JSON list of C-alpha atoms in Angstrom, two decimals:
[
{"chain": "A", "resi": 1, "resn": "MET", "atom": "CA", "xyz": [9.39, 4.61, 24.55]},
{"chain": "A", "resi": 2, "resn": "ARG", "atom": "CA", "xyz": [7.56, 2.49, 21.99]},
{"chain": "A", "resi": 3, "resn": "CYS", "atom": "CA", "xyz": [3.90, 3.00, 21.00]},
{"chain": "A", "resi": 4, "resn": "PRO", "atom": "CA", "xyz": [1.57, 0.23, 22.08]},
{"chain": "A", "resi": 5, "resn": "PRO", "atom": "CA", "xyz": [0.64, -2.28, 19.38]},
{"chain": "A", "resi": 6, "resn": "VAL", "atom": "CA", "xyz": [-2.55, -1.80, 17.45]},
{"chain": "A", "resi": 7, "resn": "LYS", "atom": "CA", "xyz": [-5.40, -3.77, 18.89]},
{"chain": "A", "resi": 8, "resn": "HIS", "atom": "CA", "xyz": [-7.32, -5.51, 16.15]},
{"chain": "A", "resi": 9, "resn": "ASP", "atom": "CA", "xyz": [-10.63, -7.27, 16.55]},
{"chain": "A", "resi": 10, "resn": "PRO", "atom": "CA", "xyz": [-10.35, -10.47, 14.49]},
{"chain": "A", "resi": 11, "resn": "THR", "atom": "CA", "xyz": [-14.11, -11.09, 14.71]},
{"chain": "A", "resi": 12, "resn": "ARG", "atom": "CA", "xyz": [-14.98, -7.74, 13.13]},
{"chain": "A", "resi": 13, "resn": "ARG", "atom": "CA", "xyz": [-14.76, -9.00, 9.59]},
{"chain": "A", "resi": 14, "resn": "ALA", "atom": "CA", "xyz": [-15.02, -12.74, 10.14]},
{"chain": "A", "resi": 15, "resn": "GLY", "atom": "CA", "xyz": [-15.82, -14.45, 6.88]},
{"chain": "A", "resi": 16, "resn": "HIS", "atom": "CA", "xyz": [-14.98, -11.37, 4.79]},
{"chain": "A", "resi": 17, "resn": "HIS", "atom": "CA", "xyz": [-11.54, -12.30, 3.57]},
{"chain": "A", "resi": 18, "resn": "PHE", "atom": "CA", "xyz": [-11.54, -10.82, 0.07]},
{"chain": "A", "resi": 19, "resn": "ALA", "atom": "CA", "xyz": [-14.84, -9.19, -0.66]},
{"chain": "A", "resi": 20, "resn": "PRO", "atom": "CA", "xyz": [-14.53, -6.39, -3.26]},
{"chain": "A", "resi": 21, "resn": "GLY", "atom": "CA", "xyz": [-15.93, -2.92, -2.84]},
{"chain": "A", "resi": 22, "resn": "PRO", "atom": "CA", "xyz": [-15.09, 0.30, -1.04]},
{"chain": "A", "resi": 23, "resn": "ASP", "atom": "CA", "xyz": [-17.32, -0.52, 1.94]},
{"chain": "A", "resi": 24, "resn": "HIS", "atom": "CA", "xyz": [-15.35, -3.68, 2.73]},
{"chain": "A", "resi": 25, "resn": "PHE", "atom": "CA", "xyz": [-12.86, -1.73, 4.87]},
{"chain": "A", "resi": 26, "resn": "PRO", "atom": "CA", "xyz": [-14.66, 1.07, 6.59]},
{"chain": "A", "resi": 27, "resn": "ARG", "atom": "CA", "xyz": [-12.54, 3.98, 7.65]},
{"chain": "A", "resi": 28, "resn": "GLU", "atom": "CA", "xyz": [-12.80, 3.10, 11.32]},
{"chain": "A", "resi": 29, "resn": "ASP", "atom": "CA", "xyz": [-10.82, -0.14, 10.68]},
{"chain": "A", "resi": 30, "resn": "VAL", "atom": "CA", "xyz": [-7.60, 1.90, 10.56]},
{"chain": "A", "resi": 31, "resn": "THR", "atom": "CA", "xyz": [-8.45, 4.15, 13.49]},
{"chain": "A", "resi": 32, "resn": "GLY", "atom": "CA", "xyz": [-6.03, 2.24, 15.72]},
{"chain": "A", "resi": 33, "resn": "LEU", "atom": "CA", "xyz": [-3.27, 2.64, 13.18]},
{"chain": "A", "resi": 34, "resn": "VAL", "atom": "CA", "xyz": [-3.92, 6.37, 12.99]},
{"chain": "A", "resi": 35, "resn": "GLN", "atom": "CA", "xyz": [-3.96, 6.69, 16.77]},
{"chain": "A", "resi": 36, "resn": "GLN", "atom": "CA", "xyz": [-0.76, 4.66, 17.01]},
{"chain": "A", "resi": 37, "resn": "ALA", "atom": "CA", "xyz": [0.91, 6.93, 14.44]},
{"chain": "A", "resi": 38, "resn": "LYS", "atom": "CA", "xyz": [-0.12, 9.99, 16.54]},
{"chain": "A", "resi": 39, "resn": "CYS", "atom": "CA", "xyz": [1.30, 8.39, 19.67]},
{"chain": "A", "resi": 40, "resn": "THR", "atom": "CA", "xyz": [3.43, 10.63, 21.86]},
{"chain": "A", "resi": 41, "resn": "ASP", "atom": "CA", "xyz": [6.57, 8.71, 20.78]},
{"chain": "A", "resi": 42, "resn": "LYS", "atom": "CA", "xyz": [8.33, 11.35, 18.70]},
{"chain": "A", "resi": 43, "resn": "THR", "atom": "CA", "xyz": [9.59, 8.73, 16.22]},
{"chain": "A", "resi": 44, "resn": "ARG", "atom": "CA", "xyz": [5.98, 8.21, 15.25]},
{"chain": "A", "resi": 45, "resn": "MET", "atom": "CA", "xyz": [5.22, 11.93, 14.69]},
{"chain": "A", "resi": 46, "resn": "SER", "atom": "CA", "xyz": [7.98, 12.56, 12.13]},
{"chain": "A", "resi": 47, "resn": "ASN", "atom": "CA", "xyz": [10.25, 9.75, 11.25]},
{"chain": "A", "resi": 48, "resn": "ARG", "atom": "CA", "xyz": [12.54, 8.56, 8.44]},
{"chain": "A", "resi": 49, "resn": "TRP", "atom": "CA", "xyz": [9.74, 6.71, 6.64]},
{"chain": "A", "resi": 50, "resn": "HIS", "atom": "CA", "xyz": [7.25, 9.63, 6.82]},
{"chain": "A", "resi": 51, "resn": "ASN", "atom": "CA", "xyz": [9.92, 11.93, 5.42]},
{"chain": "A", "resi": 52, "resn": "HIS", "atom": "CA", "xyz": [10.63, 9.35, 2.74]},
{"chain": "A", "resi": 53, "resn": "LEU", "atom": "CA", "xyz": [6.94, 9.22, 1.75]},
{"chain": "A", "resi": 54, "resn": "ASN", "atom": "CA", "xyz": [6.69, 13.05, 1.71]},
{"chain": "A", "resi": 55, "resn": "ALA", "atom": "CA", "xyz": [9.79, 13.31, -0.51]},
{"chain": "A", "resi": 56, "resn": "LEU", "atom": "CA", "xyz": [8.46, 10.61, -2.89]},
{"chain": "A", "resi": 57, "resn": "ARG", "atom": "CA", "xyz": [5.09, 12.41, -3.12]},
{"chain": "A", "resi": 58, "resn": "ASP", "atom": "CA", "xyz": [6.68, 15.79, -3.68]},
{"chain": "A", "resi": 59, "resn": "GLY", "atom": "CA", "xyz": [9.22, 14.56, -6.21]},
{"chain": "A", "resi": 60, "resn": "THR", "atom": "CA", "xyz": [12.25, 15.62, -4.16]},
{"chain": "A", "resi": 61, "resn": "LEU", "atom": "CA", "xyz": [13.47, 11.97, -3.76]},
{"chain": "A", "resi": 62, "resn": "PRO", "atom": "CA", "xyz": [14.14, 9.91, -6.91]},
{"chain": "A", "resi": 63, "resn": "LEU", "atom": "CA", "xyz": [12.16, 6.71, -7.31]},
{"chain": "A", "resi": 64, "resn": "PRO", "atom": "CA", "xyz": [14.08, 3.47, -6.65]},
{"chain": "A", "resi": 65, "resn": "PRO", "atom": "CA", "xyz": [15.60, 2.14, -9.94]},
{"chain": "A", "resi": 66, "resn": "SER", "atom": "CA", "xyz": [13.05, -0.67, -10.16]},
{"chain": "A", "resi": 67, "resn": "ALA", "atom": "CA", "xyz": [10.07, 1.72, -9.84]},
{"chain": "A", "resi": 68, "resn": "GLU", "atom": "CA", "xyz": [11.66, 4.11, -12.31]},
{"chain": "A", "resi": 69, "resn": "ASN", "atom": "CA", "xyz": [12.39, 1.39, -14.88]},
{"chain": "A", "resi": 70, "resn": "LEU", "atom": "CA", "xyz": [8.88, -0.04, -14.53]},
{"chain": "A", "resi": 71, "resn": "LYS", "atom": "CA", "xyz": [7.31, 3.43, -14.67]},
{"chain": "A", "resi": 72, "resn": "LEU", "atom": "CA", "xyz": [5.35, 2.75, -11.50]},
{"chain": "A", "resi": 73, "resn": "GLY", "atom": "CA", "xyz": [5.03, 6.42, -10.64]},
{"chain": "A", "resi": 74, "resn": "ARG", "atom": "CA", "xyz": [4.67, 8.29, -7.37]},
{"chain": "A", "resi": 75, "resn": "LEU", "atom": "CA", "xyz": [2.02, 8.50, -4.69]},
{"chain": "A", "resi": 76, "resn": "ASP", "atom": "CA", "xyz": [-0.52, 11.30, -4.62]},
{"chain": "A", "resi": 77, "resn": "ALA", "atom": "CA", "xyz": [-1.36, 11.28, -0.87]},
{"chain": "A", "resi": 78, "resn": "TRP", "atom": "CA", "xyz": [-0.72, 9.33, 2.27]},
{"chain": "A", "resi": 79, "resn": "GLU", "atom": "CA", "xyz": [-1.71, 9.18, 5.92]},
{"chain": "A", "resi": 80, "resn": "PRO", "atom": "CA", "xyz": [-0.78, 6.55, 8.50]},
{"chain": "A", "resi": 81, "resn": "GLY", "atom": "CA", "xyz": [-1.96, 3.21, 7.27]},
{"chain": "A", "resi": 82, "resn": "ARG", "atom": "CA", "xyz": [-3.19, 4.41, 3.83]},
{"chain": "A", "resi": 83, "resn": "ILE", "atom": "CA", "xyz": [-1.87, 5.69, 0.49]},
{"chain": "A", "resi": 84, "resn": "GLU", "atom": "CA", "xyz": [-3.48, 6.82, -2.71]},
{"chain": "A", "resi": 85, "resn": "LYS", "atom": "CA", "xyz": [-1.96, 7.09, -6.15]},
{"chain": "A", "resi": 86, "resn": "THR", "atom": "CA", "xyz": [-3.06, 7.67, -9.71]},
{"chain": "A", "resi": 87, "resn": "TRP", "atom": "CA", "xyz": [-1.23, 5.78, -12.37]},
{"chain": "A", "resi": 88, "resn": "VAL", "atom": "CA", "xyz": [-1.21, 7.11, -15.91]},
{"chain": "A", "resi": 89, "resn": "PHE", "atom": "CA", "xyz": [-1.80, 4.32, -18.37]},
{"chain": "A", "resi": 90, "resn": "GLN", "atom": "CA", "xyz": [1.36, 3.20, -20.19]},
{"chain": "A", "resi": 91, "resn": "GLU", "atom": "CA", "xyz": [0.81, 1.81, -23.69]},
{"chain": "A", "resi": 92, "resn": "ASP", "atom": "CA", "xyz": [4.04, -0.20, -23.43]},
{"chain": "A", "resi": 93, "resn": "PHE", "atom": "CA", "xyz": [2.47, -2.57, -20.91]},
{"chain": "A", "resi": 94, "resn": "ARG", "atom": "CA", "xyz": [-0.58, -3.73, -22.92]},
{"chain": "A", "resi": 95, "resn": "ASN", "atom": "CA", "xyz": [-0.96, -7.38, -23.86]},
{"chain": "A", "resi": 96, "resn": "ARG", "atom": "CA", "xyz": [-2.01, -8.58, -27.31]},
{"chain": "A", "resi": 97, "resn": "ARG", "atom": "CA", "xyz": [-5.66, -8.04, -26.48]},
{"chain": "A", "resi": 98, "resn": "GLY", "atom": "CA", "xyz": [-5.05, -4.41, -25.51]},
{"chain": "A", "resi": 99, "resn": "ALA", "atom": "CA", "xyz": [-5.39, -4.82, -21.72]},
{"chain": "A", "resi": 100, "resn": "LEU", "atom": "CA", "xyz": [-2.79, -3.94, -19.20]},
{"chain": "A", "resi": 101, "resn": "PHE", "atom": "CA", "xyz": [-0.54, -6.99, -18.50]},
{"chain": "A", "resi": 102, "resn": "GLY", "atom": "CA", "xyz": [-1.67, -8.62, -15.24]},
{"chain": "A", "resi": 103, "resn": "GLY", "atom": "CA", "xyz": [1.87, -8.99, -13.91]},
{"chain": "A", "resi": 104, "resn": "TYR", "atom": "CA", "xyz": [2.24, -5.22, -14.21]},
{"chain": "A", "resi": 105, "resn": "LEU", "atom": "CA", "xyz": [-0.92, -4.77, -12.06]},
{"chain": "A", "resi": 106, "resn": "ALA", "atom": "CA", "xyz": [0.80, -7.02, -9.48]},
{"chain": "A", "resi": 107, "resn": "SER", "atom": "CA", "xyz": [3.84, -4.73, -9.59]},
{"chain": "A", "resi": 108, "resn": "LEU", "atom": "CA", "xyz": [1.62, -1.68, -9.02]},
{"chain": "A", "resi": 109, "resn": "ALA", "atom": "CA", "xyz": [-0.03, -3.50, -6.12]},
{"chain": "A", "resi": 110, "resn": "ASP", "atom": "CA", "xyz": [3.36, -4.46, -4.58]},
{"chain": "A", "resi": 111, "resn": "GLN", "atom": "CA", "xyz": [4.61, -0.83, -4.81]},
{"chain": "A", "resi": 112, "resn": "ALA", "atom": "CA", "xyz": [1.39, 0.55, -3.32]},
{"chain": "A", "resi": 113, "resn": "ALA", "atom": "CA", "xyz": [1.53, -1.96, -0.45]},
{"chain": "A", "resi": 114, "resn": "ALA", "atom": "CA", "xyz": [5.17, -1.04, 0.23]},
{"chain": "A", "resi": 115, "resn": "LEU", "atom": "CA", "xyz": [4.27, 2.67, 0.39]},
{"chain": "A", "resi": 116, "resn": "ALA", "atom": "CA", "xyz": [1.40, 1.90, 2.81]},
{"chain": "A", "resi": 117, "resn": "ALA", "atom": "CA", "xyz": [3.78, -0.18, 4.93]},
{"chain": "A", "resi": 118, "resn": "PHE", "atom": "CA", "xyz": [6.25, 2.69, 5.15]},
{"chain": "A", "resi": 119, "resn": "SER", "atom": "CA", "xyz": [3.48, 4.83, 6.68]},
{"chain": "A", "resi": 120, "resn": "VAL", "atom": "CA", "xyz": [3.29, 2.69, 9.81]},
{"chain": "A", "resi": 121, "resn": "LEU", "atom": "CA", "xyz": [6.90, 1.69, 10.37]},
{"chain": "A", "resi": 122, "resn": "GLU", "atom": "CA", "xyz": [9.15, 3.01, 13.07]},
{"chain": "A", "resi": 123, "resn": "ASP", "atom": "CA", "xyz": [12.65, 4.28, 12.32]},
{"chain": "A", "resi": 124, "resn": "SER", "atom": "CA", "xyz": [14.15, 1.04, 13.55]},
{"chain": "A", "resi": 125, "resn": "GLU", "atom": "CA", "xyz": [12.03, -1.09, 11.21]},
{"chain": "A", "resi": 126, "resn": "SER", "atom": "CA", "xyz": [12.03, -2.12, 7.57]},
{"chain": "A", "resi": 127, "resn": "PHE", "atom": "CA", "xyz": [10.16, -4.85, 5.70]},
{"chain": "A", "resi": 128, "resn": "THR", "atom": "CA", "xyz": [10.15, -7.20, 2.78]},
{"chain": "A", "resi": 129, "resn": "THR", "atom": "CA", "xyz": [7.19, -8.61, 0.80]},
{"chain": "A", "resi": 130, "resn": "ALA", "atom": "CA", "xyz": [6.49, -12.11, 2.13]},
{"chain": "A", "resi": 131, "resn": "ASP", "atom": "CA", "xyz": [3.36, -12.84, 0.12]},
{"chain": "A", "resi": 132, "resn": "LEU", "atom": "CA", "xyz": [1.28, -11.20, -2.63]},
{"chain": "A", "resi": 133, "resn": "GLN", "atom": "CA", "xyz": [-2.01, -12.46, -3.96]},
{"chain": "A", "resi": 134, "resn": "ILE", "atom": "CA", "xyz": [-4.01, -10.69, -6.63]},
{"chain": "A", "resi": 135, "resn": "SER", "atom": "CA", "xyz": [-7.48, -11.24, -8.05]},
{"chain": "A", "resi": 136, "resn": "PHE", "atom": "CA", "xyz": [-8.42, -9.69, -11.41]},
{"chain": "A", "resi": 137, "resn": "PHE", "atom": "CA", "xyz": [-12.05, -8.64, -11.92]},
{"chain": "A", "resi": 138, "resn": "ARG", "atom": "CA", "xyz": [-11.97, -6.98, -15.31]},
{"chain": "A", "resi": 139, "resn": "PRO", "atom": "CA", "xyz": [-9.32, -5.90, -17.83]},
{"chain": "A", "resi": 140, "resn": "ALA", "atom": "CA", "xyz": [-7.70, -2.51, -17.51]},
{"chain": "A", "resi": 141, "resn": "LEU", "atom": "CA", "xyz": [-8.13, -1.12, -20.99]},
{"chain": "A", "resi": 142, "resn": "ASP", "atom": "CA", "xyz": [-7.36, 2.57, -20.34]},
{"chain": "A", "resi": 143, "resn": "GLY", "atom": "CA", "xyz": [-6.52, 4.91, -17.50]},
{"chain": "A", "resi": 144, "resn": "PRO", "atom": "CA", "xyz": [-5.79, 6.60, -15.31]},
{"chain": "A", "resi": 145, "resn": "LEU", "atom": "CA", "xyz": [-5.95, 3.86, -12.68]},
{"chain": "A", "resi": 146, "resn": "LYS", "atom": "CA", "xyz": [-6.76, 4.80, -9.08]},
{"chain": "A", "resi": 147, "resn": "ILE", "atom": "CA", "xyz": [-4.78, 2.77, -6.53]},
{"chain": "A", "resi": 148, "resn": "VAL", "atom": "CA", "xyz": [-5.60, 2.75, -2.81]},
{"chain": "A", "resi": 149, "resn": "ALA", "atom": "CA", "xyz": [-3.55, 0.64, -0.33]},
{"chain": "A", "resi": 150, "resn": "MET", "atom": "CA", "xyz": [-4.55, 0.22, 3.28]},
{"chain": "A", "resi": 151, "resn": "VAL", "atom": "CA", "xyz": [-2.80, -1.49, 6.16]},
{"chain": "A", "resi": 152, "resn": "VAL", "atom": "CA", "xyz": [-5.61, -3.62, 7.66]},
{"chain": "A", "resi": 153, "resn": "ASN", "atom": "CA", "xyz": [-3.59, -5.31, 10.41]},
{"chain": "A", "resi": 154, "resn": "ARG", "atom": "CA", "xyz": [-0.20, -4.95, 12.04]},
{"chain": "A", "resi": 155, "resn": "SER", "atom": "CA", "xyz": [1.51, -7.30, 14.42]},
{"chain": "A", "resi": 156, "resn": "ARG", "atom": "CA", "xyz": [5.10, -7.21, 15.67]},
{"chain": "A", "resi": 157, "resn": "SER", "atom": "CA", "xyz": [6.40, -9.15, 12.68]},
{"chain": "A", "resi": 158, "resn": "LEU", "atom": "CA", "xyz": [3.76, -8.80, 9.92]},
{"chain": "A", "resi": 159, "resn": "LEU", "atom": "CA", "xyz": [1.84, -6.12, 8.10]},
{"chain": "A", "resi": 160, "resn": "HIS", "atom": "CA", "xyz": [-1.29, -7.05, 6.15]},
{"chain": "A", "resi": 161, "resn": "VAL", "atom": "CA", "xyz": [-2.05, -4.63, 3.33]},
{"chain": "A", "resi": 162, "resn": "GLU", "atom": "CA", "xyz": [-4.98, -4.66, 0.88]},
{"chain": "A", "resi": 163, "resn": "VAL", "atom": "CA", "xyz": [-4.76, -2.82, -2.43]},
{"chain": "A", "resi": 164, "resn": "GLU", "atom": "CA", "xyz": [-7.64, -1.86, -4.71]},
{"chain": "A", "resi": 165, "resn": "ILE", "atom": "CA", "xyz": [-6.98, -0.84, -8.30]},
{"chain": "A", "resi": 166, "resn": "SER", "atom": "CA", "xyz": [-9.91, 0.85, -10.08]},
{"chain": "A", "resi": 167, "resn": "GLY", "atom": "CA", "xyz": [-10.34, 1.98, -13.63]},
{"chain": "A", "resi": 168, "resn": "PRO", "atom": "CA", "xyz": [-11.32, 5.49, -14.76]},
{"chain": "A", "resi": 169, "resn": "ASP", "atom": "CA", "xyz": [-14.97, 4.53, -14.45]},
{"chain": "A", "resi": 170, "resn": "GLY", "atom": "CA", "xyz": [-14.44, 3.73, -10.72]},
{"chain": "A", "resi": 171, "resn": "ARG", "atom": "CA", "xyz": [-15.05, 0.01, -11.24]},
{"chain": "A", "resi": 172, "resn": "LEU", "atom": "CA", "xyz": [-12.68, -2.39, -9.48]},
{"chain": "A", "resi": 173, "resn": "VAL", "atom": "CA", "xyz": [-10.03, -3.85, -11.83]},
{"chain": "A", "resi": 174, "resn": "ALA", "atom": "CA", "xyz": [-8.06, -5.87, -9.32]},
{"chain": "A", "resi": 175, "resn": "LYS", "atom": "CA", "xyz": [-7.66, -6.40, -5.61]},
{"chain": "A", "resi": 176, "resn": "SER", "atom": "CA", "xyz": [-4.51, -7.60, -3.89]},
{"chain": "A", "resi": 177, "resn": "ARG", "atom": "CA", "xyz": [-3.61, -8.90, -0.45]},
{"chain": "A", "resi": 178, "resn": "VAL", "atom": "CA", "xyz": [-0.02, -8.33, 0.56]},
{"chain": "A", "resi": 179, "resn": "VAL", "atom": "CA", "xyz": [1.83, -9.56, 3.60]},
{"chain": "A", "resi": 180, "resn": "GLN", "atom": "CA", "xyz": [4.96, -7.58, 4.58]},
{"chain": "A", "resi": 181, "resn": "ALA", "atom": "CA", "xyz": [7.43, -9.19, 6.99]},
{"chain": "A", "resi": 182, "resn": "VAL", "atom": "CA", "xyz": [8.75, -6.53, 9.41]},
{"chain": "A", "resi": 183, "resn": "ARG", "atom": "CA", "xyz": [12.50, -6.59, 9.83]},
{"chain": "A", "resi": 184, "resn": "PRO", "atom": "CA", "xyz": [15.08, -4.50, 11.71]},
{"chain": "A", "resi": 185, "resn": "TYR", "atom": "CA", "xyz": [16.25, -1.51, 9.66]},
{"chain": "A", "resi": 186, "resn": "VAL", "atom": "CA", "xyz": [19.85, -1.85, 8.42]},
{"chain": "A", "resi": 187, "resn": "ALA", "atom": "CA", "xyz": [21.39, 1.24, 6.88]},
{"chain": "A", "resi": 188, "resn": "ASP", "atom": "CA", "xyz": [22.86, 0.87, 3.41]},
{"chain": "A", "resi": 189, "resn": "GLY", "atom": "CA", "xyz": [26.61, 0.66, 3.18]}
]
């Protein structure tokens, strides 16, 4: 049995494609995703990807080599359709003006979007990043940075995730829109 797809009202946020601020995506926008994740289908209740997220959060699963090498860090908390993480500022990634390199912020956004995507996948699914756009609002001069990623829409083949990166003062540093292409899961080996 497969859970029904999330019903999304495309008129709900018409004209609000990339407005910054925490009120842009009210909590009720992900209600359908949360309800879908609590569906009676047992693969939704505790699946491979939920176990993966728990192990990453708890430190019992090593980070992938790319995340380890880039010092992207772990997530702090997750629920279906949403993750939160705090990233401790790394001096190695400053540009000559002392701000965090923008490409690194894009890497943080890509990782956060991937973690959010894991939270709504079924065991038989995987994904790859198909598109990532990022807007920078102010330089990140110190940390820690607060990163929140939320799945805002899911179809059979695509996940749309929005990521907000805020500085220690709570002001928005960058916002990213990421599209994940859903693919069948193929085991390694």
